[in-house]
Amino acid sequence: DAGVTQSPTHLIKTRGQQVTLRCSPKSGHDTVSWYQQALGQGPQFIFQYYEEEERQRGNFPDRFSGHQFPNYSSELNVNALLLGDSALYLCASSLQGGGEKLFFGSGTQLSVL
Amino acid sequence: GDSVTQMEGPVTLSEEAFLTINCTYTATGYPSLFWYVQYPGEGLQLLLKATKADDKGSNKGFEATYRKETTSFHLEKGSVQVSDSAVYFCALASYEAGSYQLTFGKGTKLSVIP
């Protein structure tokens, strides 16, 4: 049973560019959450998707957007990249109604130069 | 809003030493509390959890007790091993709009030396 998979594992972009990160949830999970983990910090909640809609959003600007597909996989898009967007982006999947248990992927390390 | 404060590291211990990592929280209501561990180059793994006051979560020799009166959830292990070297995150779960989200502390890096 595959866990949460994310791609790519590493990515280098320059300021002003756009980036798309991808996540496939654990089998049987229908909810995907995205977190940003800056160097030396704890993960911060970006948003959560369920039934192809954004259910909750953290304190992130509109440059951060997402999408969930009918197969429950998800994308995180970041436009107009800033140096401060450099971070590890973590995807977590869960089952709606299944409580607070989240399963995390290994993340995508984004470097903005 | 909700917040988690945990002791800052890094923490360096000798093998078989006793470990305590302090964690306190601020939240409305009675959230579930968690400890996650992150090994180098990997994502987060749930280490243990507690869902109500006085609950004790335990796993792999680690323990933490949900203390409502002190709003704390300190992580302890009686005898650490080199393989325990990792970053440890305390977190709480808040329930909004029909779903849960986690609020994390900044993490505490533990290094265990032989």
Short mmCIF file of C-alpha atoms in Angstrom, two decimals:
data_model
loop_
_atom_site.label_atom_id
_atom_site.label_comp_id
_atom_site.label_asym_id
_atom_site.label_seq_id
_atom_site.Cartn_x
_atom_site.Cartn_y
_atom_site.Cartn_z
CA ASP A 1 0.00 0.00 0.00
CA ALA A 2 1.67 3.18 -1.19
CA GLY A 3 1.76 6.03 1.24
CA VAL A 4 1.61 9.69 0.33
CA THR A 5 3.78 10.44 -2.69
CA GLN A 6 4.97 13.87 -3.77
CA SER A 7 6.74 15.08 -6.87
CA PRO A 8 9.21 16.39 -7.65
CA THR A 9 11.48 15.86 -4.66
CA HIS A 10 13.57 18.92 -5.41
CA LEU A 11 12.98 21.99 -7.52
CA ILE A 12 14.92 25.15 -8.27
CA LYS A 13 13.17 28.24 -9.60
CA THR A 14 13.95 31.91 -9.97
CA ARG A 15 12.04 34.85 -8.58
CA GLY A 16 8.87 35.68 -10.44
CA GLN A 17 8.40 32.20 -11.87
CA GLN A 18 5.50 29.89 -11.22
CA VAL A 19 5.69 26.38 -9.80
CA THR A 20 3.38 23.37 -9.51
CA LEU A 21 3.85 20.66 -6.92
CA ARG A 22 1.99 17.37 -6.97
CA CYS A 23 0.68 14.97 -4.37
CA SER A 24 -0.97 11.57 -4.46
CA PRO A 25 -2.71 10.68 -1.22
CA LYS A 26 -2.52 7.41 0.62
CA SER A 27 -4.86 4.80 -0.85
CA GLY A 28 -8.38 5.27 0.46
CA HIS A 29 -7.83 8.85 1.61
CA ASP A 30 -10.01 11.62 0.22
CA THR A 31 -8.62 14.75 1.88
CA VAL A 32 -5.34 16.50 1.09
CA SER A 33 -3.67 19.23 3.12
CA TRP A 34 -0.59 21.25 2.20
CA TYR A 35 1.96 22.62 4.63
CA GLN A 36 4.98 24.88 4.17
CA GLN A 37 8.04 24.18 6.31
CA ALA A 38 10.66 26.91 6.21
CA LEU A 39 14.18 26.06 7.29
CA GLY A 40 14.34 25.63 11.05
CA GLN A 41 10.60 26.10 11.50
CA GLY A 42 7.60 23.92 12.04
CA PRO A 43 5.18 23.23 9.19
CA GLN A 44 2.53 25.88 8.58
CA PHE A 45 -0.89 25.05 7.20
CA ILE A 46 -1.54 26.38 3.69
CA PHE A 47 -4.90 24.85 2.75
CA GLN A 48 -6.94 21.70 2.62
CA TYR A 49 -8.92 20.12 -0.21
CA TYR A 50 -11.87 17.77 -0.03
CA GLU A 51 -14.35 16.89 -2.76
CA GLU A 52 -12.29 19.01 -5.17
CA GLU A 53 -12.90 22.16 -3.14
CA GLU A 54 -10.77 24.22 -0.80
CA ARG A 55 -12.20 23.62 2.66
CA GLN A 56 -9.84 25.61 4.87
CA ARG A 57 -7.06 28.06 4.26
CA GLY A 58 -4.23 29.27 6.43
CA ASN A 59 -2.62 32.67 6.41
CA PHE A 60 -1.11 32.53 2.92
CA PRO A 61 -1.54 35.00 0.05
CA ASP A 62 -3.56 34.32 -3.07
CA ARG A 63 -0.34 33.53 -4.93
CA PHE A 64 -0.78 30.10 -3.37
CA SER A 65 -3.54 28.12 -5.00
CA GLY A 66 -4.46 24.51 -5.34
CA HIS A 67 -6.55 21.93 -6.99
CA GLN A 68 -7.87 18.49 -6.23
CA PHE A 69 -8.72 16.00 -8.94
CA PRO A 70 -11.47 13.36 -8.98
CA ASN A 71 -8.92 10.69 -8.05
CA TYR A 72 -8.15 12.76 -4.90
CA SER A 73 -4.65 13.74 -6.01
CA SER A 74 -3.78 17.37 -5.58
CA GLU A 75 -1.60 20.16 -6.90
CA LEU A 76 -0.17 23.20 -5.18
CA ASN A 77 0.57 26.18 -7.40
CA VAL A 78 2.63 29.18 -6.39
CA ASN A 79 2.77 32.22 -8.68
CA ALA A 80 5.23 35.11 -8.72
CA LEU A 81 7.75 33.27 -6.60
CA LEU A 82 9.61 35.16 -3.90
CA LEU A 83 12.87 34.23 -2.22
CA GLY A 84 10.87 33.68 0.96
CA ASP A 85 8.90 30.90 -0.70
CA SER A 86 11.95 28.66 -0.46
CA ALA A 87 10.87 25.84 1.83
CA LEU A 88 9.94 22.19 2.13
CA TYR A 89 6.34 21.72 0.99
CA LEU A 90 4.60 18.83 2.66
CA CYS A 91 1.45 17.12 1.56
CA ALA A 92 -0.66 15.23 4.09
CA SER A 93 -3.62 13.00 3.39
CA SER A 94 -6.45 11.89 5.61
CA LEU A 95 -9.92 10.44 5.50
CA GLN A 96 -12.80 12.82 6.02
CA GLY A 97 -14.53 11.73 9.19
CA GLY A 98 -11.51 9.69 10.14
CA GLY A 99 -10.34 12.02 12.85
CA GLU A 100 -7.14 13.98 13.06
CA LYS A 101 -4.74 11.37 11.79
CA LEU A 102 -2.65 12.72 8.94
CA PHE A 103 -0.14 10.84 6.82
CA PHE A 104 2.66 12.99 5.44
CA GLY A 105 4.68 12.66 2.28
CA SER A 106 8.43 13.27 2.18
CA GLY A 107 7.94 16.69 0.70
CA THR A 108 9.16 18.80 -2.18
CA GLN A 109 12.17 21.00 -1.44
CA LEU A 110 11.69 24.26 -3.35
CA SER A 111 14.59 26.66 -3.74
CA VAL A 112 13.92 30.11 -5.18
CA LEU A 113 17.01 31.94 -6.44
CA GLY B 1 -5.44 31.76 17.56
CA ASP B 2 -3.98 28.40 18.47
CA SER B 3 -0.27 28.15 19.12
CA VAL B 4 2.37 25.67 20.28
CA THR B 5 5.59 26.54 22.04
CA GLN B 6 8.32 23.97 22.46
CA MET B 7 11.76 24.17 23.90
CA GLU B 8 14.37 25.33 21.50
CA GLY B 9 17.23 23.15 20.56
CA PRO B 10 19.44 21.79 19.56
CA VAL B 11 19.60 19.18 22.30
CA THR B 12 22.63 16.92 22.47
CA LEU B 13 22.58 13.86 24.71
CA SER B 14 24.74 10.85 25.27
CA GLU B 15 23.30 7.46 24.50
CA GLU B 16 21.11 6.08 27.34
CA ALA B 17 20.51 9.56 28.77
CA PHE B 18 17.04 10.73 29.82
CA LEU B 19 15.19 12.99 27.40
CA THR B 20 12.63 15.70 28.07
CA ILE B 21 11.38 18.10 25.43
CA ASN B 22 8.95 20.66 26.81
CA CYS B 23 5.81 21.66 24.94
CA THR B 24 3.02 24.03 25.95
CA TYR B 25 0.01 25.10 23.95
CA THR B 26 -2.66 27.77 23.69
CA ALA B 27 -5.99 26.77 22.22
CA THR B 28 -9.70 27.18 22.56
CA GLY B 29 -11.43 24.07 23.76
CA TYR B 30 -9.61 20.80 24.26
CA PRO B 31 -7.57 19.93 21.21
CA SER B 32 -5.88 16.63 20.53
CA LEU B 33 -2.12 16.80 21.00
CA PHE B 34 0.61 15.12 19.02
CA TRP B 35 4.33 14.56 18.77
CA TYR B 36 5.71 14.11 15.28
CA VAL B 37 9.26 13.12 14.37
CA GLN B 38 11.19 14.08 11.25
CA TYR B 39 14.28 12.13 10.30
CA PRO B 40 16.80 13.74 7.94
CA GLY B 41 15.46 14.00 4.41
CA GLU B 42 12.08 12.59 5.32
CA GLY B 43 8.57 13.82 5.98
CA LEU B 44 6.81 13.83 9.32
CA GLN B 45 5.87 10.66 11.13
CA LEU B 46 3.36 10.52 13.94
CA LEU B 47 5.16 9.44 17.10
CA LEU B 48 2.32 9.55 19.62
CA LYS B 49 -0.93 11.32 20.41
CA ALA B 50 -3.34 12.06 23.23
CA THR B 51 -6.93 13.15 22.75
CA LYS B 52 -8.08 14.25 26.20
CA ALA B 53 -6.83 15.46 29.54
CA ASP B 54 -4.67 13.01 31.52
CA ASP B 55 -4.29 10.71 28.51
CA LYS B 56 -0.80 9.34 28.07
CA GLY B 57 0.46 8.70 24.57
CA SER B 58 3.34 6.29 24.14
CA ASN B 59 5.34 4.70 21.36
CA LYS B 60 8.86 3.32 20.93
CA GLY B 61 9.74 4.17 24.53
CA PHE B 62 8.58 7.78 24.21
CA GLU B 63 5.77 9.08 26.40
CA ALA B 64 3.81 12.30 26.81
CA THR B 65 0.89 13.13 29.11
CA TYR B 66 -1.85 15.63 28.26
CA ARG B 67 -1.89 18.09 31.16
CA LYS B 68 -4.85 20.42 30.89
CA GLU B 69 -4.05 22.34 34.07
CA THR B 70 -0.63 23.36 32.78
CA THR B 71 -1.55 23.22 29.05
CA SER B 72 1.48 21.04 28.48
CA PHE B 73 2.43 17.88 26.61
CA HIS B 74 6.08 17.23 27.40
CA LEU B 75 7.88 14.43 25.56
CA GLU B 76 10.02 12.01 27.59
CA LYS B 77 12.16 8.96 27.00
CA GLY B 78 14.08 7.13 29.67
CA SER B 79 17.04 6.02 27.59
CA VAL B 80 17.75 7.55 24.18
CA GLN B 81 19.56 5.81 21.35
CA VAL B 82 21.61 7.16 18.48
CA SER B 83 18.74 6.20 16.18
CA ASP B 84 16.49 8.70 18.01
CA SER B 85 18.45 11.59 16.49
CA ALA B 86 15.85 13.63 14.62
CA VAL B 87 13.72 16.75 14.84
CA TYR B 88 10.69 16.48 17.11
CA PHE B 89 7.56 18.59 16.63
CA CYS B 90 4.76 19.14 19.09
CA ALA B 91 1.40 19.86 17.48
CA LEU B 92 -2.28 20.34 18.22
CA ALA B 93 -5.30 19.63 16.06
CA SER B 94 -8.07 22.18 15.71
CA TYR B 95 -11.40 21.41 14.12
CA GLU B 96 -12.92 23.98 11.78
CA ALA B 97 -15.36 23.86 8.91
CA GLY B 98 -15.73 20.12 9.21
CA SER B 99 -12.07 19.23 9.09
CA TYR B 100 -8.91 19.20 11.14
CA GLN B 101 -5.73 21.20 10.72
CA LEU B 102 -2.52 20.92 12.68
CA THR B 103 -0.64 23.75 14.37
CA PHE B 104 3.01 22.89 14.96
CA GLY B 105 5.75 24.14 17.22
CA LYS B 106 9.07 25.15 15.71
CA GLY B 107 10.68 21.80 16.37
CA THR B 108 13.50 20.59 18.58
CA LYS B 109 16.53 18.96 17.03
CA LEU B 110 17.87 16.06 19.05
CA SER B 111 21.33 14.64 18.52
CA VAL B 112 22.34 11.51 20.42
CA ILE B 113 26.04 10.71 20.54
CA PRO B 114 27.48 7.26 21.28
#
